[in-house]
Amino acid sequence: MSDLPPTRRTVLMGAALAGAAGLGLTACSGGGGGSSAGPDKPVDLGSADAVPVGGVTYYRDEFLIVSRPSADEYKALWSRCTHQNCPLDKIEGTVGICPCHGSRFDVTNGKVLHGPASRPLSDVPVKVVGGKLIAGRDEKA
Ligand code: FES
């Protein structure tokens, strides 16, 4: 059902988001993130159902990480490290790891777990339109 070929994304089915449901996250959430980094224009990530409830999907080609704490809640983060802009290369559970200098982030909320990065991953607005995830700031906004 997805418009995206499976090779464009990594679905981390086992990424449990313990406690994430209690964060009160919603689509287009502004909580937790830092700067305004993100795609230049809205990006169609394909079927919203590609993100498992309670899991995380890494859209590597788009530098976006989307978590889904509950059936109708999504949170998107820009996957470029806030230290020196390297894209995260691995996600283990809910921990995103930067290959350049070892920073670690909680990919459910962007918070730094381990430096040298000191700022959280940036929030990216995300919404569901016609069953598809659209991430990024509206050009008119
Ligand atoms: Fe990520 Fe330095 S660029 S830790």
Short mmCIF file of N, CA and C and ligand atoms in Angstrom, two decimals:
data_model
loop_
_atom_site.label_atom_id
_atom_site.label_comp_id
_atom_site.label_asym_id
_atom_site.label_seq_id
_atom_site.Cartn_x
_atom_site.Cartn_y
_atom_site.Cartn_z
N MET A 1 0.81 -1.20 0.00
CA MET A 1 0.00 0.00 0.00
C MET A 1 0.85 1.27 0.00
N SER A 2 2.12 1.16 0.41
CA SER A 2 2.97 2.34 0.48
C SER A 2 3.39 2.78 -0.90
N ASP A 3 3.53 4.09 -1.08
CA ASP A 3 4.04 4.62 -2.33
C ASP A 3 5.55 4.56 -2.39
N LEU A 4 6.17 4.29 -1.27
CA LEU A 4 7.62 4.29 -1.22
C LEU A 4 8.12 2.86 -1.30
N PRO A 5 9.15 2.64 -2.08
CA PRO A 5 9.73 1.29 -2.09
C PRO A 5 10.34 0.98 -0.74
N PRO A 6 10.31 -0.27 -0.35
CA PRO A 6 10.82 -0.64 0.98
C PRO A 6 12.27 -0.23 1.20
N THR A 7 13.05 -0.12 0.15
CA THR A 7 14.46 0.22 0.33
C THR A 7 14.65 1.67 0.76
N ARG A 8 13.66 2.49 0.68
CA ARG A 8 13.80 3.90 1.04
C ARG A 8 13.65 4.13 2.53
N ARG A 9 13.24 3.15 3.23
CA ARG A 9 13.06 3.38 4.64
C ARG A 9 13.45 2.13 5.43
N THR A 10 13.70 2.38 6.65
CA THR A 10 13.98 1.30 7.56
C THR A 10 12.90 1.30 8.60
N VAL A 11 12.16 0.25 8.66
CA VAL A 11 11.11 0.16 9.65
C VAL A 11 11.64 -0.62 10.84
N LEU A 12 11.60 0.02 11.94
CA LEU A 12 12.10 -0.61 13.15
C LEU A 12 10.92 -1.08 13.97
N MET A 13 10.45 -2.25 13.60
CA MET A 13 9.23 -2.77 14.21
C MET A 13 9.38 -2.98 15.70
N GLY A 14 10.57 -3.27 16.13
CA GLY A 14 10.74 -3.60 17.54
C GLY A 14 11.03 -2.42 18.42
N ALA A 15 10.96 -1.23 17.88
CA ALA A 15 11.34 -0.07 18.67
C ALA A 15 10.20 0.31 19.62
N ALA A 16 10.25 -0.26 20.77
CA ALA A 16 9.23 0.05 21.76
C ALA A 16 9.42 1.46 22.26
N LEU A 17 8.35 2.15 22.43
CA LEU A 17 8.41 3.53 22.91
C LEU A 17 7.87 3.58 24.33
N ALA A 18 8.59 2.94 25.20
CA ALA A 18 8.15 2.89 26.58
C ALA A 18 7.93 4.29 27.12
N GLY A 19 6.74 4.52 27.56
CA GLY A 19 6.43 5.81 28.16
C GLY A 19 6.12 6.90 27.17
N ALA A 20 6.28 6.66 25.89
CA ALA A 20 6.08 7.72 24.90
C ALA A 20 4.63 8.16 24.86
N ALA A 21 3.71 7.25 25.12
CA ALA A 21 2.31 7.63 25.06
C ALA A 21 2.00 8.68 26.11
N GLY A 22 2.77 8.71 27.15
CA GLY A 22 2.53 9.68 28.20
C GLY A 22 3.14 11.04 27.92
N LEU A 23 3.80 11.18 26.79
CA LEU A 23 4.44 12.46 26.48
C LEU A 23 3.47 13.47 25.92
N GLY A 24 2.27 13.03 25.54
CA GLY A 24 1.28 13.95 25.01
C GLY A 24 1.66 14.48 23.65
N LEU A 25 2.34 13.70 22.86
CA LEU A 25 2.77 14.13 21.55
C LEU A 25 1.61 14.06 20.58
N THR A 26 1.59 14.98 19.65
CA THR A 26 0.58 14.96 18.61
C THR A 26 1.23 15.24 17.28
N ALA A 27 0.51 14.98 16.23
CA ALA A 27 1.02 15.38 14.92
C ALA A 27 1.29 16.87 14.95
N CYS A 28 2.31 17.27 14.28
CA CYS A 28 2.74 18.67 14.27
C CYS A 28 3.18 19.14 15.64
N SER A 29 3.62 18.22 16.46
CA SER A 29 4.06 18.58 17.80
C SER A 29 5.25 19.51 17.76
N GLY A 30 5.28 20.43 18.66
CA GLY A 30 6.43 21.32 18.74
C GLY A 30 7.28 21.05 19.96
N GLY A 31 6.96 20.04 20.72
CA GLY A 31 7.65 19.81 21.97
C GLY A 31 8.96 19.08 21.81
N GLY A 32 9.94 19.48 22.57
CA GLY A 32 11.15 18.70 22.70
C GLY A 32 12.27 19.07 21.77
N GLY A 33 11.98 19.54 20.60
CA GLY A 33 13.02 19.77 19.62
C GLY A 33 13.67 21.13 19.76
N GLY A 34 14.63 21.38 18.91
CA GLY A 34 15.39 22.60 19.04
C GLY A 34 15.17 23.58 17.92
N SER A 35 16.03 23.56 16.93
CA SER A 35 16.02 24.59 15.91
C SER A 35 14.98 24.32 14.85
N SER A 36 15.05 25.10 13.77
CA SER A 36 14.08 24.96 12.70
C SER A 36 14.64 24.14 11.54
N ALA A 37 15.68 23.34 11.76
CA ALA A 37 16.23 22.51 10.70
C ALA A 37 15.20 21.51 10.22
N GLY A 38 15.31 21.16 8.95
CA GLY A 38 14.38 20.20 8.38
C GLY A 38 14.33 20.37 6.88
N PRO A 39 13.44 19.63 6.23
CA PRO A 39 13.35 19.74 4.78
C PRO A 39 12.91 21.15 4.37
N ASP A 40 13.32 21.54 3.16
CA ASP A 40 12.99 22.88 2.66
C ASP A 40 11.52 23.03 2.33
N LYS A 41 10.90 21.91 2.01
CA LYS A 41 9.48 21.94 1.68
C LYS A 41 8.85 20.64 2.16
N PRO A 42 7.52 20.58 2.25
CA PRO A 42 6.88 19.36 2.73
C PRO A 42 7.25 18.14 1.89
N VAL A 43 7.47 17.03 2.56
CA VAL A 43 7.90 15.79 1.93
C VAL A 43 6.84 14.72 2.16
N ASP A 44 6.46 14.03 1.10
CA ASP A 44 5.51 12.92 1.19
C ASP A 44 6.29 11.67 1.56
N LEU A 45 6.02 11.14 2.74
CA LEU A 45 6.74 9.96 3.23
C LEU A 45 6.00 8.67 2.93
N GLY A 46 4.87 8.76 2.26
CA GLY A 46 4.11 7.55 1.94
C GLY A 46 3.12 7.22 3.05
N SER A 47 2.67 5.99 3.03
CA SER A 47 1.62 5.57 3.95
C SER A 47 1.97 5.82 5.41
N ALA A 48 1.03 6.43 6.11
CA ALA A 48 1.22 6.66 7.54
C ALA A 48 1.34 5.35 8.29
N ASP A 49 0.75 4.31 7.74
CA ASP A 49 0.81 3.00 8.41
C ASP A 49 2.17 2.34 8.31
N ALA A 50 3.09 2.94 7.57
CA ALA A 50 4.46 2.41 7.52
C ALA A 50 5.17 2.60 8.85
N VAL A 51 4.64 3.50 9.68
CA VAL A 51 5.21 3.69 11.02
C VAL A 51 4.37 2.86 11.98
N PRO A 52 4.94 1.85 12.58
CA PRO A 52 4.16 1.00 13.47
C PRO A 52 3.78 1.74 14.75
N VAL A 53 2.60 1.46 15.26
CA VAL A 53 2.20 2.03 16.54
C VAL A 53 3.20 1.57 17.60
N GLY A 54 3.73 2.52 18.34
CA GLY A 54 4.73 2.19 19.35
C GLY A 54 6.12 2.00 18.76
N GLY A 55 6.30 2.40 17.52
CA GLY A 55 7.60 2.18 16.88
C GLY A 55 8.14 3.43 16.21
N VAL A 56 9.20 3.23 15.48
CA VAL A 56 9.92 4.32 14.83
C VAL A 56 10.28 3.88 13.41
N THR A 57 10.17 4.78 12.47
CA THR A 57 10.63 4.52 11.10
C THR A 57 11.65 5.58 10.73
N TYR A 58 12.76 5.13 10.19
CA TYR A 58 13.81 6.04 9.77
C TYR A 58 13.76 6.18 8.25
N TYR A 59 13.43 7.37 7.79
CA TYR A 59 13.41 7.69 6.36
C TYR A 59 14.77 8.30 6.04
N ARG A 60 15.72 7.44 5.78
CA ARG A 60 17.11 7.89 5.63
C ARG A 60 17.30 8.88 4.49
N ASP A 61 16.66 8.61 3.39
CA ASP A 61 16.87 9.49 2.23
C ASP A 61 16.35 10.90 2.49
N GLU A 62 15.38 10.99 3.38
CA GLU A 62 14.80 12.31 3.68
C GLU A 62 15.34 12.90 4.97
N PHE A 63 16.23 12.18 5.66
CA PHE A 63 16.80 12.62 6.94
C PHE A 63 15.70 12.86 7.98
N LEU A 64 14.72 12.00 7.98
CA LEU A 64 13.60 12.16 8.92
C LEU A 64 13.39 10.87 9.71
N ILE A 65 13.11 11.04 10.98
CA ILE A 65 12.77 9.93 11.86
C ILE A 65 11.36 10.20 12.36
N VAL A 66 10.48 9.24 12.17
CA VAL A 66 9.09 9.43 12.61
C VAL A 66 8.76 8.36 13.64
N SER A 67 8.27 8.81 14.77
CA SER A 67 7.79 7.87 15.79
C SER A 67 6.28 8.00 15.88
N ARG A 68 5.67 6.95 16.41
CA ARG A 68 4.22 6.89 16.49
C ARG A 68 3.83 6.33 17.86
N PRO A 69 3.71 7.21 18.84
CA PRO A 69 3.41 6.73 20.19
C PRO A 69 2.02 6.11 20.33
N SER A 70 1.06 6.52 19.50
CA SER A 70 -0.25 5.88 19.49
C SER A 70 -0.79 5.94 18.08
N ALA A 71 -1.95 5.31 17.86
CA ALA A 71 -2.46 5.14 16.49
C ALA A 71 -2.59 6.44 15.73
N ASP A 72 -2.94 7.52 16.40
CA ASP A 72 -3.16 8.78 15.67
C ASP A 72 -2.18 9.87 16.06
N GLU A 73 -1.05 9.49 16.64
CA GLU A 73 -0.03 10.48 17.00
C GLU A 73 1.28 10.16 16.29
N TYR A 74 1.85 11.16 15.69
CA TYR A 74 3.13 11.02 15.00
C TYR A 74 4.05 12.15 15.45
N LYS A 75 5.33 11.86 15.48
CA LYS A 75 6.31 12.90 15.77
C LYS A 75 7.48 12.70 14.82
N ALA A 76 7.87 13.79 14.17
CA ALA A 76 8.99 13.71 13.22
C ALA A 76 10.16 14.55 13.73
N LEU A 77 11.35 14.01 13.52
CA LEU A 77 12.59 14.68 13.90
C LEU A 77 13.53 14.70 12.71
N TRP A 78 14.29 15.78 12.60
CA TRP A 78 15.35 15.89 11.60
C TRP A 78 16.49 15.03 12.08
N SER A 79 17.01 14.14 11.24
CA SER A 79 17.98 13.15 11.72
C SER A 79 19.42 13.65 11.65
N ARG A 80 19.63 14.91 11.35
CA ARG A 80 21.01 15.42 11.31
C ARG A 80 21.42 15.87 12.71
N CYS A 81 22.57 15.37 13.10
CA CYS A 81 23.09 15.62 14.44
C CYS A 81 23.28 17.12 14.66
N THR A 82 22.95 17.56 15.85
CA THR A 82 23.06 18.98 16.18
C THR A 82 24.48 19.38 16.56
N HIS A 83 25.40 18.42 16.55
CA HIS A 83 26.79 18.77 16.82
C HIS A 83 27.43 19.36 15.56
N GLN A 84 27.59 18.53 14.51
CA GLN A 84 28.20 19.02 13.27
C GLN A 84 27.48 18.51 12.04
N ASN A 85 26.19 18.21 12.20
CA ASN A 85 25.29 17.97 11.07
C ASN A 85 25.42 16.62 10.38
N CYS A 86 26.11 15.66 10.94
CA CYS A 86 26.13 14.32 10.35
C CYS A 86 24.75 13.68 10.52
N PRO A 87 24.29 12.93 9.52
CA PRO A 87 23.04 12.20 9.73
C PRO A 87 23.26 11.01 10.66
N LEU A 88 22.28 10.74 11.51
CA LEU A 88 22.39 9.57 12.38
C LEU A 88 22.44 8.34 11.48
N ASP A 89 23.20 7.35 11.87
CA ASP A 89 23.31 6.17 11.00
C ASP A 89 22.61 4.94 11.56
N LYS A 90 22.44 4.89 12.85
CA LYS A 90 21.81 3.71 13.44
C LYS A 90 20.77 4.14 14.45
N ILE A 91 19.72 3.33 14.54
CA ILE A 91 18.76 3.50 15.62
C ILE A 91 18.65 2.15 16.33
N GLU A 92 18.98 2.16 17.59
CA GLU A 92 18.91 0.94 18.40
C GLU A 92 17.81 1.15 19.43
N GLY A 93 16.70 0.46 19.25
CA GLY A 93 15.55 0.71 20.12
C GLY A 93 15.04 2.11 19.87
N THR A 94 15.16 2.98 20.85
CA THR A 94 14.74 4.37 20.68
C THR A 94 15.95 5.31 20.74
N VAL A 95 17.13 4.77 20.56
CA VAL A 95 18.35 5.57 20.62
C VAL A 95 18.96 5.71 19.22
N GLY A 96 19.08 6.97 18.78
CA GLY A 96 19.72 7.26 17.52
C GLY A 96 21.18 7.60 17.75
N ILE A 97 22.06 7.04 16.92
CA ILE A 97 23.49 7.17 17.13
C ILE A 97 24.14 7.92 15.97
N CYS A 98 24.92 8.93 16.29
CA CYS A 98 25.65 9.68 15.29
C CYS A 98 27.01 9.00 15.07
N PRO A 99 27.35 8.70 13.80
CA PRO A 99 28.60 7.99 13.53
C PRO A 99 29.84 8.89 13.64
N CYS A 100 29.65 10.18 13.63
CA CYS A 100 30.82 11.07 13.53
C CYS A 100 31.58 11.19 14.84
N HIS A 101 30.88 11.49 15.92
CA HIS A 101 31.57 11.68 17.21
C HIS A 101 30.83 10.99 18.35
N GLY A 102 29.84 10.19 18.02
CA GLY A 102 29.23 9.35 19.03
C GLY A 102 28.06 9.92 19.81
N SER A 103 27.53 11.06 19.41
CA SER A 103 26.36 11.57 20.13
C SER A 103 25.21 10.58 20.01
N ARG A 104 24.39 10.57 21.04
CA ARG A 104 23.22 9.70 21.06
C ARG A 104 22.01 10.54 21.42
N PHE A 105 20.89 10.20 20.78
CA PHE A 105 19.65 10.95 20.97
C PHE A 105 18.50 9.98 21.22
N ASP A 106 17.54 10.42 22.03
CA ASP A 106 16.28 9.69 22.15
C ASP A 106 15.44 10.08 20.94
N VAL A 107 15.16 9.13 20.06
CA VAL A 107 14.47 9.47 18.82
C VAL A 107 12.96 9.57 18.99
N THR A 108 12.45 9.45 20.21
CA THR A 108 11.04 9.70 20.45
C THR A 108 10.79 11.16 20.79
N ASN A 109 11.84 11.87 21.19
CA ASN A 109 11.64 13.27 21.57
C ASN A 109 12.82 14.17 21.18
N GLY A 110 13.88 13.60 20.67
CA GLY A 110 15.02 14.36 20.19
C GLY A 110 16.06 14.69 21.24
N LYS A 111 15.82 14.36 22.49
CA LYS A 111 16.74 14.76 23.56
C LYS A 111 18.11 14.11 23.44
N VAL A 112 19.12 14.87 23.81
CA VAL A 112 20.49 14.36 23.82
C VAL A 112 20.65 13.38 24.99
N LEU A 113 21.16 12.20 24.68
CA LEU A 113 21.46 11.21 25.72
C LEU A 113 22.94 11.17 26.02
N HIS A 114 23.74 11.54 24.99
CA HIS A 114 25.19 11.50 25.14
C HIS A 114 25.80 12.49 24.16
N GLY A 115 26.72 13.31 24.61
CA GLY A 115 27.37 14.31 23.79
C GLY A 115 28.39 13.72 22.85
N PRO A 116 29.07 14.58 22.10
CA PRO A 116 29.25 16.02 22.33
C PRO A 116 28.07 16.92 21.93
N ALA A 117 27.08 16.44 21.20
CA ALA A 117 25.95 17.30 20.89
C ALA A 117 25.32 17.80 22.19
N SER A 118 24.86 19.03 22.19
CA SER A 118 24.23 19.57 23.40
C SER A 118 22.79 20.03 23.14
N ARG A 119 22.40 20.09 21.87
CA ARG A 119 21.05 20.51 21.55
C ARG A 119 20.25 19.32 21.01
N PRO A 120 18.95 19.28 21.28
CA PRO A 120 18.14 18.16 20.81
C PRO A 120 17.98 18.16 19.30
N LEU A 121 17.62 17.01 18.75
CA LEU A 121 17.25 16.94 17.33
C LEU A 121 16.08 17.87 17.10
N SER A 122 16.01 18.43 15.92
CA SER A 122 14.96 19.40 15.61
C SER A 122 13.65 18.71 15.29
N ASP A 123 12.58 19.28 15.82
CA ASP A 123 11.24 18.84 15.45
C ASP A 123 10.94 19.24 14.01
N VAL A 124 10.22 18.39 13.33
CA VAL A 124 9.72 18.71 12.00
C VAL A 124 8.21 18.50 12.04
N PRO A 125 7.44 19.47 11.61
CA PRO A 125 5.99 19.27 11.60
C PRO A 125 5.62 18.09 10.72
N VAL A 126 4.66 17.30 11.17
CA VAL A 126 4.20 16.15 10.39
C VAL A 126 2.69 16.05 10.54
N LYS A 127 2.04 15.68 9.45
CA LYS A 127 0.59 15.50 9.48
C LYS A 127 0.22 14.37 8.53
N VAL A 128 -0.99 13.86 8.73
CA VAL A 128 -1.50 12.81 7.87
C VAL A 128 -2.52 13.44 6.92
N VAL A 129 -2.29 13.27 5.64
CA VAL A 129 -3.20 13.79 4.63
C VAL A 129 -3.56 12.64 3.69
N GLY A 130 -4.81 12.27 3.70
CA GLY A 130 -5.24 11.16 2.83
C GLY A 130 -4.49 9.88 3.09
N GLY A 131 -4.16 9.62 4.34
CA GLY A 131 -3.47 8.39 4.71
C GLY A 131 -1.97 8.44 4.52
N LYS A 132 -1.46 9.58 4.03
CA LYS A 132 -0.02 9.71 3.84
C LYS A 132 0.59 10.68 4.84
N LEU A 133 1.81 10.39 5.21
CA LEU A 133 2.53 11.30 6.11
C LEU A 133 3.18 12.39 5.28
N ILE A 134 2.94 13.62 5.69
CA ILE A 134 3.56 14.77 5.05
C ILE A 134 4.38 15.48 6.13
N ALA A 135 5.68 15.54 5.91
CA ALA A 135 6.57 16.14 6.91
C ALA A 135 7.25 17.37 6.33
N GLY A 136 7.38 18.37 7.16
CA GLY A 136 8.07 19.58 6.75
C GLY A 136 7.18 20.80 6.90
N ARG A 137 7.82 21.92 6.91
CA ARG A 137 7.09 23.16 7.08
C ARG A 137 6.41 23.56 5.78
N ASP A 138 5.17 24.00 5.93
CA ASP A 138 4.43 24.49 4.77
C ASP A 138 5.14 25.72 4.23
N GLU A 139 5.32 25.76 2.93
CA GLU A 139 6.02 26.90 2.31
C GLU A 139 5.36 28.23 2.62
N LYS A 140 4.06 28.21 2.87
CA LYS A 140 3.35 29.46 3.13
C LYS A 140 3.44 29.87 4.58
N ALA A 141 3.87 28.94 5.44
CA ALA A 141 3.87 29.23 6.88
C ALA A 141 5.00 30.16 7.25
FE1 FES B 1 27.28 14.03 15.54
FE2 FES B 1 29.61 15.21 16.02
S1 FES B 1 28.38 15.40 14.26
S2 FES B 1 28.53 13.81 17.26
#
